[in-house]
Each structure stands twice: as structure tokens, then as C-alpha cells.
Amino acid sequence: MRDWDQWLQEREWQPVAADEFRGLPADEKLRRIRHSSAHVMATALRHVRPEARFAIGPATEHGFFYDVKLDSPLSPEEIAAVQEGMGKVAKEKQPFEVAVIPHADAVEFFRDKGEQYKLEILERLVDQTVTFYRNGDFVDLCAGPHVPDTGFCHHVKLLAASPAHWRGEQNPSLQRVSGTAWDSRDALKNYLSFVEEAKARDHRVLGQTLDLFSFHPWAASALWHPKGLIIRNELGRFWRELQPEYGYVEILNPVLYKPDLFHTSGHWEHYHEDMFIVRDEAGDPDFVLKPMNCPDTMLYYKTQAHSYRELPLRVAESQVLHRNEVTGALHGLMRTRSFVQDDAHIFLAPEQVQDEIRQLLELVERFYSVFGLEYSMKLSTRPEKFMGAIEQWNAAEAALKASLDAAGREYTIDEGDGAFYGPKIDISIQDSLGRRWQCGTIQLDFQLPQRFELEYTAQDGTRQTPIVVHRAIFGSIERFIGVIVEHFAGAFPVWLSPVQAVVLPISDEKHLDYAVDVTARLRKAGVRVEMVQYESLNYRIRQAEKQKVPYILVVGEREQEQGTAAVRRHKVKEQRVLPVADVVLEIMDKVRARELDVHVAKIAAKFVEPSAATTEENPY
């Protein structure tokens, strides 16, 4: 075996140029601080856990992580020891140095060190020279770039150590040690304040606290409680009122199909590993739980002949879908194995594409504005594995780009991230915490209509193949609800609140009959209202505030005599005394208008986000 310490000393190590680093834009400096902080963490971790074997350690949007193989999970005491060690490494201002290494030497080095994950990375880099970076006694396979020395990594905080999957494995084998890193003490402090706010808004916590939904390890999605189902139903009612204005019809198809459907659509070739498959006695695929609504909507189209006069034909379906996501990808409502998607498929002639996309962009704006959600768009182009002719792809991408340009929409281009059957416009909504969630999508598809041999009679009497636009705006209903629970911190607008008002009699003996009458009047008008008695008034008010009920109506002697109620709004100090009829009118006006009557704090404004692109892919 080589003397690797001697071998390392003989390499031509080059320091990271301090002058170059000082001249970088602030966002690039921050990105390098975060990447370097992953190495600082690894340096400290190796002293706490010498058996650690390292996979990837990139910068992320607000920090970094390193996926590592450990004999057992890190304890809180060990995480604290790693944090302390990071402080010592930063204080030592260890220089970052880089050396170019032949591929064969790199393989031999990491094989002798027992670094199996580095070897797997090197397998993808055959016939290439690679770079090692070192600081102190830590040496890593890394493309960089880094800061000049570890002293730039002072403002760092470890946040979590959680299970992680290596390259799609079914069960997690790694520990992801993650943290945040900033360029000043104040920036770190502000971000940690943001993290605490995010924890308080976690939809998995609020779902239990507000009795909306819960999770069970035996279930493929959430268990919806009555209050949570009210929110879900209100969203569905809103959507079903809005869609007919834009000319949509709604259908309902089965969830279970023969594999032939997906062989015809092409999904089997590209997607069958993510499907739930029911097998026959011989073990062969017999039925499939559908993972998307596209193929069977093509079947609906084929049930009758169509003319150009019917186009665009806008067909909506919100059916339960199932996808066999790996365990490590599951996250509350944000990623489930069973979900409902607000799909629509629009069949149209080529000359109608631009106008249809323009109308869809208008619908997107109208929809998200109801919730006070900001959003961004990206045009995702042809992936490496695709279906159809390149000429059709080029035409489809050009059509989407022209539609976005004509509508004056800002967008970015995400090369190679389109669906296998066509390019798409992905729509990411931004919540009050500044996080982006990919929910909506508009996809142009030339492939499925051909594979299903769809036709319409054109104006000249010829038989033509329609183009299909796939469209979702909620995306997954489950994910959208998870997003808005956190966006509103559980304090929903009145129209969406499971309980819109609570009536509290000051005295059960003296004022109960009046409270019952007020409750009945509100309920008859269509208000979702509860009456709460027995405990002390202050306790009941606190409980109503914790449950984030928009209207709290307190009734006592004065209110009983005057036919009024003392009205409190959630998190509003002012109390008003109003006639009950006026309270009913105010609530129902807000409901009918779907008024955004809550203040949505922009929590992300507490810290400055970097604009430099970060990645969760290994630099190699």
C-alpha cells in the first residue's frame, strides 16, 4: 500500500486566491462559504466519528449538507460536538488548497481509504482528471470552488441529521448532516429566527393542532379529519365555479387499468417502476393504479367523432392518482403516494395554441391571486430521454416560448427538464416563508394524440391530429393544501376557515339561551359556527385564538338586551359591538367575495436570499 500521506505532500497544491475571492459578487461569495462549510463540517465530523465515509456535500439555497455513512445515527451530544469542532476549524483559518489528480490515482486513493461513494462518483468520470481539495487533515474529491481559508466559515449552524438515500435506493443508508452558513452574525441570527418560524408553521404540526389531518405509517396519504375536509371541499367548490367560466367540462374515469393503456401512451417504458401494479396468478402485470390522468382522457376523446368547431375542447378530471415514491422522498402532504391532481387536457388545432396558452396564463394569475401567492415560471425543454421527432419538439418549444413572450411574462429556461412527451411551463408558487413549490404546469404534447390515433375533421374536410395541452394549477391538491397551511400559518381567510365563528356565552346560566339563538342565526345564514361553554371565558377565548378562528363572538347581559355580539377578530386587538345581523352580513360578504382578509407576513424578508444558483448535485 502506498504511503498516502507522503503522496499527498508531493502533489502540486495551489491555494485559493484571496484577491480573486474578494472581487467576487456577494452572492457567489456566499455560495462558496456554504460549499466550504460542508468541508469544515466533514473535517469536524471525522474527529467525532472516525468511521465516517463521505458521499456528496454541496451548497444548498440557504446552507449546505453532507451525506455520510455512519455506524449509527448521530446523537444530539455528537451534533453539538461537531458544531464545536467546526468553530475550532474556522478559528484555525486552515487554507483551502486544490490539486489536479489523475483519475487512476484518485480511484486507488479512495479505494485504499474505503470511500465507496467517492469510487461510485469516479465511475462517472472515467478518462478525466479530477481535483482534490484539502483543508487541515481533510482531503476530498471536489470540483470546488472554495473560500481562501476556513476562517470565512464562522457564521455556521448545524440544523439536522436525518436519514438520506444514496442514488434512489429504497431504504436510507446515509445520514444527511445539514446546516446553514452566512457571511455575518446578524444574517445567521435572522435566518435562525426564520427557521423557528418555519417550524411553527409546519403543516404536519398545524394539521394536528388544528385537527385538519393526520398521518399514519400504514397510509399512502393523509387521513382527512372533518375540518380539513372542509378546506379541501371549499377549494374544490372554488375550482368548479371557476372552470366553467373558461369553457371546461368535467369527467370521471376509473383508477384501475390494464397495462395496455400505458403501453399505448408510452408511460410504461418511461414510468412503470413508479407504478403500483396488480399482478395475476402467474406474476404478470394484470392491472395498474393509474399515476396520471393523461392516457385515459385520450380514451374519452375517442368515444365520439370531433369537428374543428368543437375545438378547443377543454376536459377536466380530478381523480385519485397513485405513484410509488421512494420512502425518502415522502414528506407530509408535499409528497405522497396517493393524491388528487386538478388535471385538464385541452384538445386544439395548431393555430389555437398561442391563444389557449394566453388564456391559461390569465387563469393562473386569477387563481393564485385569491391566495396572495406570488409565482414564477420556467420553460422546461427536451430531456435526454424523449418520445417523438426532434422537429416536433422544436415546434412545441417555440410555441410555448412565443406564448410567454406575447403575454409579457417573465420566465427562465430549464434546459432538459421537460416531460418525455413534450416541453412544459412549470409554475412555482412562493409562500410567505419565501420557499418555492412546483405546483402548476402547462405542457404541450404532440405525442399522445398520435399514439392514440386521435382525429378531428378540419375545416377543409380532412382528418387531422389535434394537439393536447396538459394543464394543472393546484397540481396535487394535497401539496397545495400543505403549502397554504404554512403560507397562512393556519389562519385562513374566512371563506376557507373550517370554523368561521365561535360564540362564547359569558355565563352558562344567564346567557346560554341567547348564545344558542345567535349560533342558530349564523348557522342558518350559512356560517360555519360553533358554540363553546363550560370553561372560563378567558380560557375559551385563548382556545379560539389557538384554533385561529376568524370571528370570536362574546355574548353577555348587554349583548342579550341589545341583540348584539362583542366581536373579536383573530389577532386583532380592537373589539366591536355589532348587531348580530351585521355580523352575519360581514362574514357572508367576505365568503361570497373569497376575500383575502388576513395579513400574510413575508417572513423571508427577515434575511437576504442569495441569488447565485445552488445545486444539490455533487459538483462532479
XYZ file of C-alpha atoms in Angstrom:
620
model
C 0.000 0.000 0.000
C 1.217 3.475 -0.822
C 2.239 5.979 1.805
C -0.672 8.238 1.055
C 0.424 10.993 3.432
C 3.708 11.235 1.533
C 1.887 11.024 -1.800
C -0.404 13.902 -0.841
C 2.553 16.056 0.190
C 4.120 15.517 -3.221
C 1.105 16.844 -5.138
C 1.206 20.347 -6.581
C -1.229 22.089 -4.253
C -2.422 25.561 -5.224
C -4.003 27.955 -2.713
C -7.390 29.534 -3.393
C -6.591 33.093 -4.495
C -7.722 35.583 -1.866
C -7.656 38.509 -4.316
C -9.941 36.658 -6.713
C -12.353 35.805 -3.886
C -12.547 39.409 -2.707
C -13.514 40.517 -6.218
C -16.476 38.127 -6.478
C -20.136 39.254 -6.269
C -21.649 38.889 -2.795
C -23.938 36.024 -3.820
C -21.064 33.987 -5.258
C -19.018 34.579 -2.117
C -21.928 33.274 -0.067
C -22.285 30.195 -2.272
C -18.594 29.398 -1.746
C -18.888 29.944 2.001
C -21.684 27.381 2.060
C -19.832 24.821 -0.017
C -16.711 25.276 2.102
C -18.790 24.933 5.265
C -19.725 21.402 4.171
C -15.989 20.593 4.153
C -15.497 22.269 7.539
C -18.340 20.145 8.925
C -16.793 16.993 7.435
C -13.434 17.909 8.989
C -15.026 18.202 12.419
C -17.241 15.146 11.969
C -14.302 12.886 11.202
C -12.798 13.717 14.608
C -16.114 12.842 16.316
C -16.851 9.779 14.146
C -13.618 8.402 12.592
C -15.609 5.697 10.773
C -17.437 8.302 8.653
C -17.453 7.691 4.901
C -18.482 10.631 2.734
C -20.823 10.799 -0.288
C -21.730 14.317 -1.512
C -21.557 17.691 0.218
C -22.988 20.559 -1.857
C -24.134 24.079 -1.125
C -27.911 24.500 -0.923
C -30.208 27.516 -1.089
C -29.505 28.629 2.486
C -26.655 26.416 3.584
C -25.155 23.009 2.932
C -25.313 19.325 3.704
C -23.046 16.320 3.593
C -24.395 12.786 3.159
C -22.249 10.402 5.196
C -22.170 6.715 6.102
C -22.027 6.171 9.876
C -22.226 3.079 12.059
C -25.170 4.606 13.970
C -27.180 7.846 13.910
C -25.583 10.928 15.421
C -26.760 11.733 18.946
C -27.621 15.308 19.981
C -24.416 15.349 22.030
C -22.381 14.341 18.987
C -24.028 17.006 16.827
C -23.077 19.558 19.483
C -19.508 18.210 19.421
C -19.370 18.576 15.629
C -20.673 22.148 15.934
C -17.962 22.931 18.474
C -15.351 21.307 16.243
C -16.455 23.448 13.307
C -15.822 26.547 15.395
C -12.293 25.355 16.128
C -11.601 24.583 12.463
C -12.859 28.037 11.459
C -10.747 29.702 14.132
C -7.617 27.941 12.808
C -8.126 29.541 9.369
C -6.951 26.415 7.578
C -6.110 27.253 3.926
C -8.126 25.599 1.168
C -5.813 24.158 -1.480
C -6.516 22.372 -4.764
C -4.543 19.800 -6.763
C -5.227 18.149 -10.121
C -5.149 14.346 -9.770
C -5.084 11.656 -12.494
C -8.239 9.542 -12.437
C -6.408 6.263 -11.765
C -4.600 7.737 -8.756
C -7.868 9.119 -7.376
C -9.502 5.680 -7.653
C -6.597 3.994 -5.889
C -6.539 6.648 -3.144
C -10.235 6.349 -2.288
C -10.229 2.559 -2.618
C -7.485 2.303 -0.013
C -9.391 4.761 2.200
C -12.586 2.682 1.931
C -14.558 5.596 0.453
C -17.082 3.594 -1.607
C -19.247 6.588 -2.509
C -16.307 8.543 -3.925
C -15.492 5.492 -6.041
C -19.037 5.451 -7.427
C -18.704 9.119 -8.316
C -15.374 8.441 -10.019
C -17.020 5.729 -12.132
C -18.846 8.523 -13.944
C -15.600 10.406 -14.566
C -13.590 7.790 -16.448
C -10.742 9.189 -18.575
C -10.899 12.546 -16.808
C -8.522 14.277 -14.481
C -10.155 15.299 -11.253
C -9.406 17.714 -8.446
C -8.831 17.204 -4.754
C -9.371 19.978 -2.230
C -7.838 19.894 1.213
C -8.025 21.886 4.415
C -6.145 20.736 7.509
C -6.200 16.940 7.529
C -9.368 16.607 5.407
C -8.968 15.741 1.720
C -11.957 15.481 -0.594
C -12.827 14.734 -4.198
C -14.336 18.063 -5.217
C -14.697 20.380 -8.208
C -14.816 23.448 -5.954
C -14.730 26.375 -5.862
C -13.960 27.303 -2.258
C -13.092 30.198 0.008
C -9.397 31.006 0.718
C -9.485 29.530 4.229
C -11.830 28.110 6.858
C -11.938 31.449 8.694
C -14.663 32.511 6.264
C -16.925 29.797 7.745
C -17.528 31.298 11.195
C -21.258 32.037 10.916
C -22.496 28.470 10.647
C -25.131 26.452 12.478
C -25.906 22.742 12.172
C -29.659 22.188 11.838
C -30.324 18.477 11.473
C -29.030 14.953 10.982
C -31.573 12.815 9.158
C -31.736 9.628 7.064
C -30.747 10.007 3.418
C -30.918 7.784 0.332
C -27.995 7.116 -1.957
C -28.961 7.287 -5.631
C -32.553 6.063 -5.453
C -32.080 3.176 -3.036
C -35.294 2.007 -1.388
C -34.075 2.246 2.210
C -31.892 5.070 3.528
C -28.298 4.066 4.244
C -26.776 7.501 4.874
C -27.061 10.335 7.364
C -27.604 13.817 5.937
C -25.922 16.339 8.210
C -27.226 19.748 7.195
C -26.692 23.295 8.305
C -26.870 26.929 7.320
C -23.987 29.300 6.651
C -23.893 33.086 6.267
C -21.411 35.895 5.898
C -22.298 37.765 9.101
C -23.562 37.138 12.611
C -26.719 39.182 12.016
C -27.555 37.288 8.821
C -27.211 33.978 10.662
C -29.344 35.231 13.551
C -32.089 36.408 11.190
C -32.114 33.118 9.330
C -32.336 31.070 12.531
C -35.318 33.222 13.524
C -36.850 32.342 10.160
C -36.194 28.633 10.787
C -38.070 28.793 14.088
C -40.993 30.486 12.344
C -40.956 27.776 9.683
C -41.080 25.072 12.363
C -44.108 26.751 13.930
C -45.811 26.782 10.510
C -45.001 23.172 9.613
C -48.202 21.786 8.090
C -47.607 18.410 9.755
C -47.704 20.135 13.158
C -50.552 22.535 12.365
C -52.572 19.733 10.795
C -52.673 18.009 14.177
C -53.025 21.182 16.254
C -55.951 22.476 14.182
C -57.474 18.980 13.773
C -57.256 19.128 9.967
C -55.473 15.895 9.076
C -53.056 13.345 10.441
C -50.630 10.746 9.139
C -50.175 7.052 9.783
C -47.328 4.832 8.576
C -49.865 2.390 7.122
C -51.491 5.095 4.956
C -50.356 6.220 1.484
C -51.527 9.772 2.179
C -53.132 11.862 4.907
C -56.145 10.888 6.983
C -58.528 13.818 6.430
C -60.416 14.999 9.517
C -63.766 16.820 9.192
C -62.206 20.291 9.459
C -59.520 19.502 6.916
C -62.111 18.084 4.547
C -63.990 21.399 4.737
C -60.887 23.174 3.404
C -60.484 20.571 0.686
C -64.141 20.846 -0.314
C -64.054 24.652 -0.347
C -61.072 24.576 -2.683
C -62.928 22.119 -4.913
C -66.023 24.337 -4.903
C -63.935 27.361 -5.870
C -62.340 25.425 -8.709
C -65.615 24.009 -10.023
C -67.145 27.501 -10.064
C -64.168 28.962 -11.918
C -63.594 26.283 -14.578
C -66.932 26.608 -16.422
C -66.197 30.311 -16.990
C -63.297 29.151 -19.138
C -65.258 26.520 -21.030
C -64.240 23.332 -19.213
C -66.284 20.152 -18.903
C -65.518 17.626 -16.174
C -65.281 13.840 -16.476
C -64.559 10.970 -14.100
C -62.598 7.879 -15.142
C -61.553 4.724 -13.244
C -58.328 4.470 -11.251
C -57.517 0.911 -12.387
C -56.499 -0.030 -15.936
C -54.906 -2.813 -17.917
C -51.196 -2.192 -18.681
C -52.157 -1.871 -22.377
C -53.255 1.708 -21.716
C -49.784 2.681 -20.558
C -48.013 0.687 -23.264
C -50.037 2.675 -25.795
C -49.313 6.015 -24.105
C -45.606 5.268 -23.711
C -45.704 5.692 -19.934
C -44.898 2.018 -19.329
C -41.487 2.340 -20.950
C -40.597 5.514 -19.074
C -42.543 5.180 -15.824
C -43.530 1.614 -14.899
C -41.065 1.427 -11.979
C -43.084 4.168 -10.268
C -46.452 2.456 -10.766
C -48.439 0.288 -8.376
C -49.046 -2.921 -10.322
C -51.600 -5.640 -9.568
C -50.261 -8.988 -10.812
C -52.143 -12.103 -11.862
C -51.617 -15.656 -10.636
C -48.571 -16.063 -12.893
C -46.979 -12.892 -11.537
C -47.550 -10.890 -14.728
C -48.948 -7.341 -14.683
C -52.746 -7.519 -14.768
C -53.935 -4.067 -13.689
C -52.248 -0.772 -12.842
C -53.314 2.007 -10.488
C -53.039 4.992 -12.762
C -50.318 7.524 -11.851
C -51.666 10.267 -14.133
C -54.910 11.264 -15.877
C -53.500 11.767 -19.381
C -53.895 8.361 -21.086
C -57.494 7.658 -20.111
C -58.567 11.174 -21.104
C -57.411 10.182 -24.600
C -59.839 7.257 -24.362
C -62.645 9.691 -23.527
C -61.817 11.805 -26.573
C -62.076 8.719 -28.783
C -65.624 7.902 -27.641
C -67.024 10.093 -30.419
C -66.059 11.884 -33.620
C -64.951 15.523 -33.360
C -65.057 18.559 -35.615
C -62.867 21.681 -35.667
C -65.973 23.538 -34.441
C -65.637 21.809 -31.023
C -62.034 22.886 -30.514
C -60.587 23.834 -28.150
C -62.200 21.000 -26.189
C -61.272 21.523 -22.510
C -61.691 18.364 -20.417
C -61.007 18.418 -16.657
C -60.607 15.434 -14.328
C -59.685 15.298 -10.632
C -59.224 11.612 -9.902
C -57.147 9.884 -7.230
C -53.662 9.014 -8.532
C -51.002 6.677 -7.159
C -47.233 6.839 -7.570
C -44.766 4.515 -5.913
C -42.462 7.192 -4.496
C -39.385 6.051 -2.604
C -39.733 6.372 1.154
C -37.074 9.055 1.433
C -38.969 11.338 -0.965
C -42.183 11.331 1.114
C -42.895 14.483 3.100
C -46.255 15.096 4.765
C -48.740 16.433 2.215
C -45.971 17.779 -0.008
C -45.086 14.358 -1.452
C -47.434 11.399 -1.028
C -48.058 8.106 -2.794
C -51.779 8.793 -3.197
C -53.055 12.206 -4.259
C -55.554 14.113 -6.381
C -54.465 16.401 -9.197
C -56.595 19.093 -10.857
C -55.769 17.915 -14.357
C -57.229 19.187 -17.586
C -56.450 18.185 -21.137
C -57.212 20.650 -23.889
C -57.580 19.345 -27.442
C -56.954 22.011 -30.048
C -55.799 22.843 -33.554
C -52.246 24.129 -34.149
C -53.408 27.682 -34.865
C -55.162 27.830 -31.468
C -52.110 27.119 -29.309
C -50.945 30.651 -28.618
C -54.397 31.986 -27.693
C -55.035 28.982 -25.437
C -51.753 29.393 -23.583
C -52.511 33.088 -23.133
C -55.891 32.214 -21.580
C -54.243 29.645 -19.312
C -51.751 32.242 -18.099
C -54.679 34.524 -17.304
C -56.355 31.691 -15.355
C -53.143 31.056 -13.410
C -52.945 34.714 -12.374
C -56.593 34.836 -11.348
C -56.307 31.624 -9.354
C -53.155 32.309 -7.341
C -54.108 35.918 -6.567
C -57.040 34.646 -4.471
C -54.477 33.236 -2.027
C -51.986 36.091 -2.229
C -49.416 33.730 -3.729
C -46.558 35.003 -5.847
C -45.293 32.667 -8.550
C -42.596 32.245 -11.162
C -42.435 30.346 -14.435
C -39.814 28.328 -16.247
C -39.872 26.816 -19.702
C -38.596 23.233 -19.496
C -37.193 21.850 -22.751
C -36.467 18.447 -24.331
C -34.942 15.903 -21.901
C -32.274 13.358 -22.756
C -34.895 10.592 -22.990
C -37.810 11.779 -25.094
C -40.538 10.476 -27.358
C -41.164 11.698 -30.897
C -39.303 13.635 -33.560
C -36.926 16.481 -32.723
C -38.714 18.682 -35.267
C -41.961 18.352 -33.311
C -40.153 19.176 -30.082
C -38.620 22.269 -31.603
C -42.030 23.405 -32.832
C -43.623 22.787 -29.424
C -40.895 24.653 -27.542
C -41.146 27.573 -29.970
C -44.934 27.717 -29.489
C -44.671 27.892 -25.682
C -41.917 30.496 -25.845
C -43.940 32.631 -28.255
C -46.985 32.421 -25.952
C -44.973 33.527 -22.916
C -43.348 36.350 -24.849
C -46.660 37.526 -26.292
C -48.188 37.568 -22.803
C -45.255 39.620 -21.492
C -44.460 37.030 -18.811
C -41.067 36.748 -17.197
C -39.656 33.233 -17.259
C -36.441 31.261 -17.167
C -35.425 28.331 -19.354
C -34.649 24.973 -17.745
C -32.810 23.006 -20.409
C -33.590 19.295 -20.494
C -36.270 19.233 -17.778
C -39.320 18.721 -19.998
C -41.630 15.709 -19.785
C -40.659 12.809 -22.034
C -43.633 13.562 -24.307
C -43.332 17.340 -24.612
C -41.992 20.663 -23.296
C -43.741 22.421 -20.448
C -44.156 25.616 -18.480
C -43.595 24.810 -14.800
C -45.184 27.190 -12.309
C -43.670 27.519 -8.841
C -45.581 29.355 -6.133
C -43.761 31.233 -3.395
C -45.158 31.076 0.116
C -44.810 33.611 2.928
C -41.590 31.904 4.004
C -40.055 32.603 0.613
C -39.933 28.926 -0.366
C -40.862 27.864 -3.872
C -43.127 24.897 -4.571
C -43.659 23.498 -8.031
C -47.422 23.107 -8.302
C -48.827 24.220 -11.630
C -47.812 23.104 -15.099
C -48.770 23.746 -18.724
C -47.465 21.081 -21.104
C -47.689 20.905 -24.864
C -47.997 17.377 -26.261
C -47.759 16.249 -29.885
C -47.085 12.624 -28.942
C -50.136 11.224 -27.107
C -52.643 12.263 -29.801
C -50.574 10.356 -32.363
C -50.102 7.287 -30.181
C -53.862 7.090 -29.548
C -54.662 7.979 -33.183
C -56.846 10.945 -32.203
C -58.500 12.888 -35.019
C -60.837 15.750 -35.783
C -62.418 16.912 -39.015
C -60.713 20.113 -40.152
C -62.495 22.981 -41.902
C -61.378 21.663 -45.296
C -62.854 18.230 -44.561
C -59.530 16.450 -43.961
C -58.821 14.334 -40.902
C -56.221 16.000 -38.682
C -54.497 15.125 -35.388
C -55.168 17.559 -32.540
C -52.524 18.951 -30.216
C -53.048 18.345 -26.494
C -52.247 20.805 -23.705
C -51.876 19.221 -20.263
C -52.758 21.691 -17.531
C -52.748 21.676 -13.722
C -52.844 24.720 -11.432
C -53.349 23.289 -7.962
C -51.054 20.497 -9.048
C -51.500 17.995 -6.253
C -54.410 19.141 -4.078
C -52.615 17.667 -1.081
C -49.430 19.625 -1.752
C -51.367 22.835 -2.361
C -53.149 22.492 0.979
C -49.817 21.822 2.688
C -48.413 24.978 1.116
C -51.302 27.237 2.101
C -51.451 25.842 5.659
C -47.863 27.035 6.063
C -48.415 30.185 3.967
C -51.265 31.332 6.236
C -49.764 29.713 9.363
C -53.159 28.038 9.768
C -55.025 31.379 9.983
C -57.082 31.043 6.803
C -59.257 33.666 5.124
C -62.823 33.490 6.385
C -64.148 31.719 3.285
C -61.630 28.887 3.733
C -61.720 28.574 7.531
C -63.201 25.296 8.809
C -64.799 27.195 11.692
C -65.640 30.761 10.711
C -67.048 31.922 14.040
C -67.315 30.785 17.628
C -69.959 32.014 20.076
C -68.973 32.271 23.748
C -71.614 32.963 26.410
C -70.133 34.830 29.381
C -72.316 32.832 31.779
C -73.768 29.429 31.011
C -76.636 30.069 33.401
C -77.644 33.561 32.280
C -76.659 33.824 28.627
C -76.800 30.289 27.220
C -80.212 30.659 25.563
C -79.109 33.845 23.775
C -75.840 32.204 22.680
C -77.812 29.284 21.272
C -80.043 31.727 19.373
C -77.045 33.651 17.941
C -75.417 30.378 16.896
C -78.603 29.255 15.156
C -78.923 32.560 13.262
C -75.342 32.326 11.992
C -75.712 28.675 11.037
C -78.966 29.352 9.161
C -77.195 32.063 7.148
C -74.529 29.570 6.113
C -71.771 30.454 8.594
C -69.698 27.567 9.932
C -70.097 28.290 13.631
C -69.572 26.562 16.970
C -70.726 27.449 20.469
C -68.335 26.733 23.341
C -69.318 26.777 27.009
C -68.352 25.434 30.469
C -64.727 26.646 30.864
C -63.781 30.177 31.953
C -64.300 32.886 29.343
C -60.603 33.778 29.128
C -59.695 30.139 28.598
C -62.270 29.778 25.818
C -61.017 32.952 24.124
C -57.427 31.665 24.266
C -58.511 28.346 22.808
C -60.373 30.071 19.957
C -57.237 32.120 19.239
C -55.094 28.969 19.206
C -57.555 27.393 16.782
C -57.233 30.574 14.662
C -60.997 31.105 14.411
C -61.571 34.329 12.392
C -64.553 35.622 14.416
C -64.977 35.297 18.189
C -68.426 36.434 19.389
C -68.776 37.031 23.133
C -72.328 37.484 24.421
C -73.424 38.622 27.873
C -76.110 40.701 29.543
C -75.632 43.829 27.431
C -75.496 41.913 24.157
C -78.579 39.905 25.111
C -80.563 43.074 25.810
C -79.418 44.839 22.612
C -79.401 41.885 20.189
C -75.691 42.320 19.573
C -72.392 40.488 19.998
C -68.951 41.657 21.121
C -66.837 40.729 18.089
C -63.132 39.952 18.123
C -61.126 39.117 15.009
C -58.197 36.710 15.212
C -55.054 38.620 16.253
C -56.889 41.984 16.192
C -56.899 43.879 19.486
C -59.905 46.052 18.687
C -63.270 44.707 19.851
C -66.509 45.827 18.215
C -70.081 45.528 19.412
C -72.299 44.825 16.409
C -75.881 43.732 15.777
C -75.916 40.008 15.016
C -77.435 40.719 11.593
C -74.428 42.925 10.758
C -72.005 40.194 11.832
C -73.764 37.698 9.544
C -73.697 40.168 6.647
C -69.990 40.930 7.144
C -68.968 37.289 7.255
C -71.068 36.219 4.289
C -69.870 39.171 2.155
C -66.288 38.031 2.760
C -67.208 34.436 1.928
C -69.007 35.338 -1.306
C -66.098 37.506 -2.462
C -63.499 34.974 -1.273
C -61.809 37.958 0.247
C -58.167 37.687 1.283
C -58.944 39.195 4.696
C -55.809 38.036 6.528
C -52.402 39.652 6.706
C -49.757 37.352 5.264
C -46.418 38.265 6.811
C -43.420 37.981 4.484
C -41.241 36.025 6.878
C -38.484 35.546 4.292
C -37.863 39.309 4.372
C -36.016 38.722 7.656
C -32.966 37.610 5.703
C -31.473 38.188 2.266
C -31.599 35.223 -0.048
C -28.619 34.569 -2.304
C -29.336 34.930 -5.992
C -26.493 32.670 -7.063
C -27.660 29.320 -8.330
C -27.045 26.476 -5.917
C -27.366 22.781 -6.562
C -27.949 19.615 -4.637
C -25.927 17.664 -7.184
C -22.330 16.731 -6.478
C -20.051 19.151 -8.393
C -18.731 16.081 -10.192
